[in-house]
């Protein structure tokens, strides 16, 4: 059964189609990759799924159409996401970042907290931090962390909400190879534990090894889909994307109109990595 | 313009402007059928020209340096006074310049050498002397000291220098700062200019003689218009055409447009963005200032407030034009002026809404507010779009530890002081306590959630007036009365806050300021409520024990009759402040506080984490309005009355300055903010010990706000906290070098 399925998804900015009639499905407990060159529309797809840009088409989540819901309601329904540039709450400690995602506020609780603030139980959140090797940073501020750690805190925060489906926007960008592989194993084990994941990343090694199924976008259009083996062999993908990468392996500053993906850690031209 | 270029011009973005234009034409058409209404509309042209000029100045600033200048009206007013001083007295007044010798003199005075005096920096530079003119009707009429052209020329030079100073001292250091930091700086500039004029010329109106010829111009259908208004309109049209041509056809204008998009654009054209910003500052300052000079005679007098507050309709006009089109700005400015004048006329008609038999004043002033709300809400989004995230960098909001014992100790100590000190210090403590309450409301809304509000004093006033007019009038007893006032403040705060959910950053500052002006004109100055003289508030009593500040009291332990103010009122204030302090500390320590700070940091990420951004903001608006309402009730009790002047839009701005100076994102900052309010503990130290006039408080608050915006520090409370940390860290590092754990930021005191 598909946990998340989108059909006929289109997003345009001004007259420009950033995503065009895109269909995608994420089955329960599966790890689906979404790849494509810079500016292909990957982030925009996640933005549309999670309600951050207006879009056409249907978004079905866990059997119901959620396209009318606000971002907040989608998140509460169990649709989590991470951000390409972490987007942490810099005014809160790492643990507080996680608490924001895991706790709900209601008026009665608020009134009680005014007089006698609860001591909220953070043992679950500590486990999440432990699993991502962030245990020592619980009381640090995000601005005191390295870039890689910040990305991991972004993942930890998304996990803190206990999502059913998690959309991850380049979680491994800016991590070194060892960290990246460790993150890959961690994502894989989450999926094996029942979580469904939609993963965007430029690290082909990572995506092709851990994903069950892949979609390839270019200029907002689906150009290929299939298992990693099929994608590896797909000629369109090779010409549009992988082929050039192998012949010309460097990060491109203005990658929007070329088909070369940014090297890990390279600055994506769109969506502005602010904390690089 | 052919059809295809028309089609490309007409984008969805232009819908509000087009709709407003069509509506305007229809309204004008309907009204023109009626000649006295035509007359009223035409008479609005002069005011409209001034509004348009201020709006053009705002647009110019925005194009040149990305600043939404709240002080543009104040600059126009200031220009008017520069000219007035030169023309009438032959004197150029100087803003107060700190005198390095003053503290020495103050110390000498403190030591008892009252006659000791050192050189002072001059207040006025006299350039010409007024000659006594002929005796007419038995009184001497003073002849102006300086010819018009000379006074105008010198005024323009002064304004140009001011523009340069604003650029180099304030806005150039802020050029990479978030837009909101620039707004805070311009609010500081507003306060400074206002304070300087009040210091030099007092706040009473001065009569001014016309500059432009005032011969009435006859128009068809018996309508006439004084020629000076006609000239003003012609001048502002000429200025608009000039600006339009400048920005359209010259490299300079092109470069400014390019720079407003991105800095590289201007560099390509061979201009440094910095140079462009400087030139635009000079131009906008001279523009606003000159129209202040030329337009002041329309009302025959000049005062520090009237022109200053034209910032609200001017902002409405500039918003309609998206801070970019000079022509739309002009049309909107003139249109608002004429509509305002028309509303004033029809307020005499029988169908116009009345209060106590007379027309509700201030409805005309509500017009810009309505325009602002409609435009911003139509254009707003409940979440910012990607890439447009713009938050002011607010200081760190610490989680307090051990605040309960600290609050108790400080509270009890303050209560003890209230009974020991002399009456004027007792009053100072009470004033500071009331100020702390207002600052606490800003800590919740601005400090925790990042929503800049320029209406907190107006909300306080809503509560104060409710206490006077509803609770007292219906004999509602003490604890219920102020609570009722606070609840009404919450309702009004939510009414103003809910549209603000789609509006953020600078625009929110604009909305809340317009709301404050509207509340002031519509409610506080409404004759049905109070009129300008204010409304009385009965002193509070509980179980027959009266503890208003002016209620007689006897000293404990048989000490006899005590001097007023009654310290028990101070005790009441201390208890209120302690309760609110603990509540606000608890907000920061609990779930809602984390959600608030998440919204403050990043609205999109907060929504993705399941936080209800709108819900959090509504709650913050409500809590802040409640706290401000309590503050309003307290100040009602404190003065025994509530007045429009105390609770208006400008006091709301000034309180933002106090809260910012103290430290807007911590409870201890609100305590410091209360200490520095006018009439509070700090000003009493100034006046009693250092012999610095209380009038300088506002000036210092404004300057402090500008410095805060530039330096982005954590306020006075934050500086103290940092100092304590530094000492603690030094101690820790000398005793235990191996301990490298990042210390958890904890607020040292309350
Ligand atoms: N808010 C916006 N307004 C206008 N255009 C936008 C906006 N957001 C994205 N775009 C455009 O949409 C296209 C798709 O962008 P998107 O960020 O989704 O690509 P991406 O696949 O995530 O690229 P990257 O690998 O660089 O992250 C780009 O051409 C981008 O310029
Ligand atoms: Mg992206």
XYZ file of C-alpha atoms in Angstrom, chain B residues 258-661:
404
model
C 19.402 47.874 -9.990
C 20.889 48.319 -6.523
C 17.513 47.866 -4.899
C 17.377 44.430 -6.556
C 20.949 43.451 -5.838
C 24.162 45.265 -5.080
C 26.103 43.968 -8.049
C 23.652 45.565 -10.437
C 24.685 49.064 -9.448
C 28.377 48.251 -9.519
C 28.046 47.115 -13.124
C 26.682 50.546 -13.983
C 29.648 52.185 -12.325
C 28.027 53.419 -9.124
C 28.674 52.230 -5.625
C 25.423 51.302 -3.859
C 26.685 53.274 -0.931
C 26.936 56.470 -2.966
C 23.451 55.893 -4.351
C 22.016 55.344 -0.896
C 23.668 58.539 0.351
C 22.346 60.646 -2.530
C 18.882 59.194 -2.106
C 18.949 59.961 1.602
C 19.845 63.581 0.926
C 17.155 63.852 -1.747
C 14.450 62.259 0.384
C 15.304 64.350 3.446
C 15.296 67.593 1.469
C 12.050 66.593 -0.256
C 10.180 65.803 2.951
C 11.667 68.780 4.789
C 10.821 71.287 2.050
C 7.229 70.162 1.906
C 7.079 70.435 5.672
C 8.156 74.064 5.247
C 5.789 74.838 2.377
C 2.772 72.979 3.694
C 2.844 74.060 7.347
C 1.085 77.375 6.538
C -1.988 75.508 5.243
C -2.970 74.919 8.858
C -1.580 78.344 9.835
C 0.479 76.717 12.544
C 3.132 74.149 13.162
C 3.377 71.709 16.033
C 5.511 68.640 16.685
C 2.762 66.089 16.061
C 0.389 66.895 13.210
C 2.777 66.605 10.278
C 4.762 63.863 11.992
C 1.720 61.616 12.086
C 1.054 62.104 8.390
C 3.490 59.209 8.172
C 0.466 56.905 8.451
C -1.431 58.092 5.344
C 1.936 58.468 3.589
C 2.820 54.870 4.366
C -0.593 53.840 3.071
C 0.131 55.663 -0.199
C 3.627 54.201 -0.494
C 2.300 50.711 0.214
C -0.330 51.067 -2.491
C 2.520 51.855 -4.868
C 4.595 48.919 -3.525
C 7.358 51.349 -2.576
C 8.271 51.567 -6.217
C 6.067 53.626 -8.532
C 6.362 57.385 -7.993
C 3.283 58.126 -10.081
C 1.037 55.729 -8.163
C 2.462 57.138 -4.922
C 1.497 60.638 -6.011
C -2.002 59.619 -7.043
C -2.555 57.674 -3.833
C -1.260 60.532 -1.674
C -3.451 63.146 -3.309
C -6.407 60.743 -3.244
C -6.048 60.048 0.487
C -5.800 63.773 1.182
C -8.964 64.535 -0.760
C -10.938 61.631 0.676
C -9.929 62.631 4.194
C -11.125 66.153 3.577
C -14.369 64.848 2.137
C -15.022 62.588 5.135
C -14.467 65.588 7.389
C -17.073 67.519 5.433
C -19.712 64.816 5.357
C -19.261 64.276 9.067
C -21.623 67.246 9.405
C -24.336 65.374 7.552
C -27.187 63.825 9.429
C -26.455 60.292 8.248
C -22.871 60.324 9.512
C -22.222 58.111 12.555
C -22.591 60.164 15.711
C -21.407 59.841 19.252
C -23.261 61.867 21.869
C -24.806 63.994 19.167
C -21.566 65.080 17.545
C -19.872 63.360 14.662
C -17.284 60.791 15.616
C -13.936 62.466 15.065
C -11.085 60.410 13.785
C -13.103 58.452 11.234
C -11.235 60.368 8.564
C -7.977 59.321 10.201
C -9.099 55.707 10.116
C -9.117 55.760 6.322
C -5.387 55.113 5.855
C -5.600 52.292 8.389
C -8.362 50.646 6.388
C -6.341 51.010 3.185
C -3.248 49.553 4.836
C -5.109 46.580 6.274
C -6.884 45.794 3.026
C -3.765 46.084 0.876
C -1.517 44.097 3.183
C -4.001 41.383 3.986
C -4.818 40.923 0.312
C -1.165 40.671 -0.552
C -0.065 38.766 2.528
C 0.542 35.079 2.972
C 0.052 33.151 6.142
C 3.542 31.664 5.720
C 6.462 33.433 4.094
C 7.492 32.084 0.701
C 10.794 30.364 0.171
C 13.680 32.782 0.010
C 11.666 35.656 1.415
C 12.249 34.793 5.016
C 13.120 37.944 6.786
C 13.400 38.087 10.498
C 14.933 40.683 12.675
C 17.914 39.338 14.529
C 16.640 39.483 18.055
C 18.798 38.912 21.077
C 18.994 35.495 22.657
C 16.055 34.706 24.921
C 17.533 32.958 27.924
C 15.797 30.346 30.021
C 15.845 31.459 33.618
C 16.827 29.307 36.510
C 16.112 30.120 40.104
C 13.844 32.984 39.153
C 11.332 32.285 41.899
C 13.620 33.093 44.839
C 15.156 36.022 42.949
C 11.740 37.468 42.214
C 10.701 37.047 45.831
C 13.827 38.705 47.191
C 13.666 41.633 44.746
C 9.932 42.045 45.342
C 10.238 42.115 49.110
C 13.196 44.487 48.898
C 11.173 46.839 46.684
C 8.259 46.738 49.104
C 10.631 47.641 51.918
C 12.038 50.534 49.888
C 8.562 51.892 49.171
C 8.077 52.575 52.871
C 11.539 53.971 53.468
C 12.157 56.396 50.613
C 10.891 59.962 50.186
C 7.682 60.572 48.196
C 9.331 61.492 44.884
C 11.377 58.283 44.904
C 8.269 56.325 45.811
C 6.580 57.798 42.763
C 9.609 56.923 40.643
C 9.448 53.307 41.789
C 5.729 53.153 41.008
C 6.272 54.647 37.540
C 8.985 52.110 36.862
C 6.781 49.238 38.022
C 3.994 50.336 35.661
C 6.552 50.664 32.859
C 7.822 47.151 33.565
C 4.369 45.754 32.909
C 4.181 47.357 29.453
C 7.728 46.183 28.666
C 6.778 42.639 29.737
C 4.002 42.644 27.169
C 6.558 43.514 24.489
C 8.870 40.754 25.730
C 6.171 38.194 24.955
C 5.123 39.564 21.577
C 8.317 41.014 20.135
C 10.975 39.317 22.211
C 9.622 35.765 22.116
C 7.630 35.693 18.865
C 9.464 38.394 16.887
C 6.324 40.372 16.052
C 7.056 44.099 16.204
C 4.108 45.906 17.704
C 3.739 49.659 17.738
C 0.347 49.547 19.458
C 0.975 48.225 22.951
C 0.303 51.548 24.699
C -2.891 51.956 22.702
C -4.016 48.553 23.998
C -3.068 49.638 27.506
C -5.230 52.697 26.938
C -8.181 50.572 25.817
C -8.020 48.849 29.173
C -7.624 52.103 31.092
C -10.622 53.657 29.349
C -12.697 50.539 29.915
C -11.811 50.723 33.595
C -12.903 54.348 33.759
C -15.927 54.344 31.490
C -17.351 50.870 31.958
C -16.171 49.461 35.253
C -16.290 52.672 37.310
C -19.496 53.834 35.686
C -21.239 50.582 36.564
C -19.682 50.281 40.019
C -17.829 47.124 39.165
C -15.553 46.469 42.159
C -11.776 46.474 42.145
C -10.241 43.244 41.049
C -12.912 42.709 38.391
C -12.613 46.208 36.910
C -8.977 46.027 35.780
C -9.408 42.413 34.696
C -12.366 43.468 32.566
C -10.215 46.223 31.084
C -7.495 43.705 30.255
C -10.025 41.384 28.626
C -11.321 44.218 26.430
C -7.697 45.001 25.527
C -7.295 41.347 24.518
C -10.359 41.569 22.271
C -9.083 44.717 20.559
C -5.559 43.280 20.378
C -6.883 40.188 18.647
C -9.013 42.260 16.265
C -5.876 44.106 15.220
C -3.689 41.025 15.479
C -5.683 38.564 13.403
C -5.301 40.442 10.119
C -1.654 40.780 11.115
C -1.294 37.009 10.819
C -0.862 37.432 7.101
C 1.446 40.378 7.550
C 4.959 40.206 8.890
C 8.094 42.192 9.490
C 8.059 45.810 8.469
C 4.471 45.622 7.295
C 3.368 44.464 10.708
C 5.039 47.504 12.237
C 3.103 49.647 9.758
C -0.226 47.936 10.535
C 0.154 48.149 14.286
C 1.240 51.779 14.161
C -1.733 52.679 11.981
C -3.948 50.757 14.403
C -2.550 52.742 17.318
C -3.191 56.061 15.565
C -6.707 54.967 14.724
C -7.473 53.802 18.255
C -6.114 57.073 19.610
C -8.244 59.223 17.312
C -11.341 57.110 17.280
C -11.566 55.986 20.899
C -9.372 58.034 23.222
C -10.092 61.437 21.665
C -13.736 60.573 21.139
C -15.964 63.064 22.989
C -18.344 60.270 23.911
C -15.551 58.723 25.911
C -13.348 61.430 27.213
C -12.330 64.116 24.812
C -8.865 65.471 25.256
C -9.181 66.243 28.953
C -9.287 62.566 29.905
C -11.500 60.402 32.025
C -11.200 59.857 35.735
C -10.403 56.520 37.347
C -11.599 55.783 40.850
C -8.941 54.571 43.232
C -8.918 50.852 43.951
C -10.180 49.402 47.203
C -10.451 45.903 48.555
C -12.638 45.012 51.559
C -12.966 48.700 52.331
C -9.204 49.266 52.302
C -8.410 52.018 49.788
C -4.931 51.894 48.356
C -4.933 54.338 45.454
C -1.808 56.487 45.218
C -3.717 59.509 46.538
C -5.513 57.782 49.394
C -4.409 58.826 52.872
C -2.443 56.222 54.799
C -1.017 55.841 58.232
C 2.442 54.543 58.820
C 2.616 51.100 60.364
C 3.525 50.757 64.046
C 1.726 53.990 64.940
C 3.963 56.230 62.843
C 1.202 58.760 62.183
C -0.028 60.098 58.873
C 2.227 59.312 55.910
C 3.046 61.477 52.890
C 1.500 60.718 49.519
C 1.754 58.758 47.272
C 0.379 55.902 49.253
C 3.038 53.165 49.395
C 0.354 50.476 49.526
C -0.369 51.246 45.896
C 3.298 50.541 45.228
C 2.967 47.263 47.095
C 0.033 46.377 44.868
C 2.143 47.179 41.782
C 5.008 45.045 43.084
C 2.678 42.091 43.554
C 1.277 42.510 40.037
C 4.764 42.743 38.535
C 5.932 39.675 40.474
C 2.995 37.595 39.249
C 3.508 38.699 35.651
C 7.284 38.188 35.824
C 6.876 34.626 37.010
C 4.239 33.967 34.356
C 6.427 35.307 31.543
C 9.438 33.356 32.839
C 7.257 30.255 32.884
C 6.170 30.893 29.307
C 9.803 30.797 28.251
C 10.423 27.626 30.211
C 7.432 25.705 28.906
C 6.202 24.303 25.622
C 4.523 27.457 24.424
C 7.741 29.413 24.889
C 9.673 26.969 22.723
C 6.957 27.196 20.082
C 7.072 30.981 20.236
C 10.830 31.056 19.752
C 10.528 28.526 16.935
C 8.103 30.859 15.167
C 10.443 33.759 15.831
C 13.404 31.871 14.324
C 11.813 30.350 11.267
C 8.108 30.250 10.485
C 8.389 27.709 7.697
C 10.448 25.280 9.708
C 8.078 25.754 12.641
C 5.102 24.822 10.474
C 6.975 21.766 9.214
C 7.533 20.757 12.830
C 3.784 20.816 13.407
C 3.711 24.165 15.193
C 0.597 26.196 14.475
C 2.230 29.445 13.437
C -1.001 31.431 13.392
C -2.188 29.911 16.661
C 1.085 30.764 18.365
C 0.938 34.326 17.110
C -2.701 34.762 18.143
C -1.880 33.487 21.604
C 1.065 35.881 21.820
C -1.020 38.826 20.648
C -3.620 37.906 23.258
C -1.207 37.395 26.147
C 0.660 40.591 25.282
C -2.591 42.554 25.046
C -3.665 41.165 28.421
C -0.408 42.215 30.071
C -0.545 45.631 28.387
C -4.144 45.921 29.582
C -3.086 45.278 33.170
C -0.431 47.963 32.669
C -3.083 50.375 31.366
C -5.272 49.792 34.408
C -2.304 50.342 36.709
C -1.440 53.629 35.057
C -5.096 54.662 35.237
C -4.950 54.141 39.007
C -1.570 55.806 39.172
C -2.782 59.079 37.604
C -6.388 58.852 38.759
C -7.336 59.367 35.119
C -6.692 58.218 31.574
C -5.825 60.630 28.757
C -5.421 60.272 25.007
C -1.917 61.749 24.952
C -0.517 59.198 27.374
C -1.757 56.164 25.469
C -1.407 57.103 21.832
C 0.652 55.933 18.936
C 3.801 57.840 19.793
C 3.935 56.520 23.377
C 3.629 53.033 21.864
C 6.722 53.720 19.793
C 8.543 55.110 22.788
C 7.750 52.044 24.865
C 9.168 49.834 22.157
C 12.338 51.887 22.545
C 12.424 51.389 26.323
C 11.804 47.659 26.011
C 14.427 47.333 23.292
C 16.941 49.307 25.313
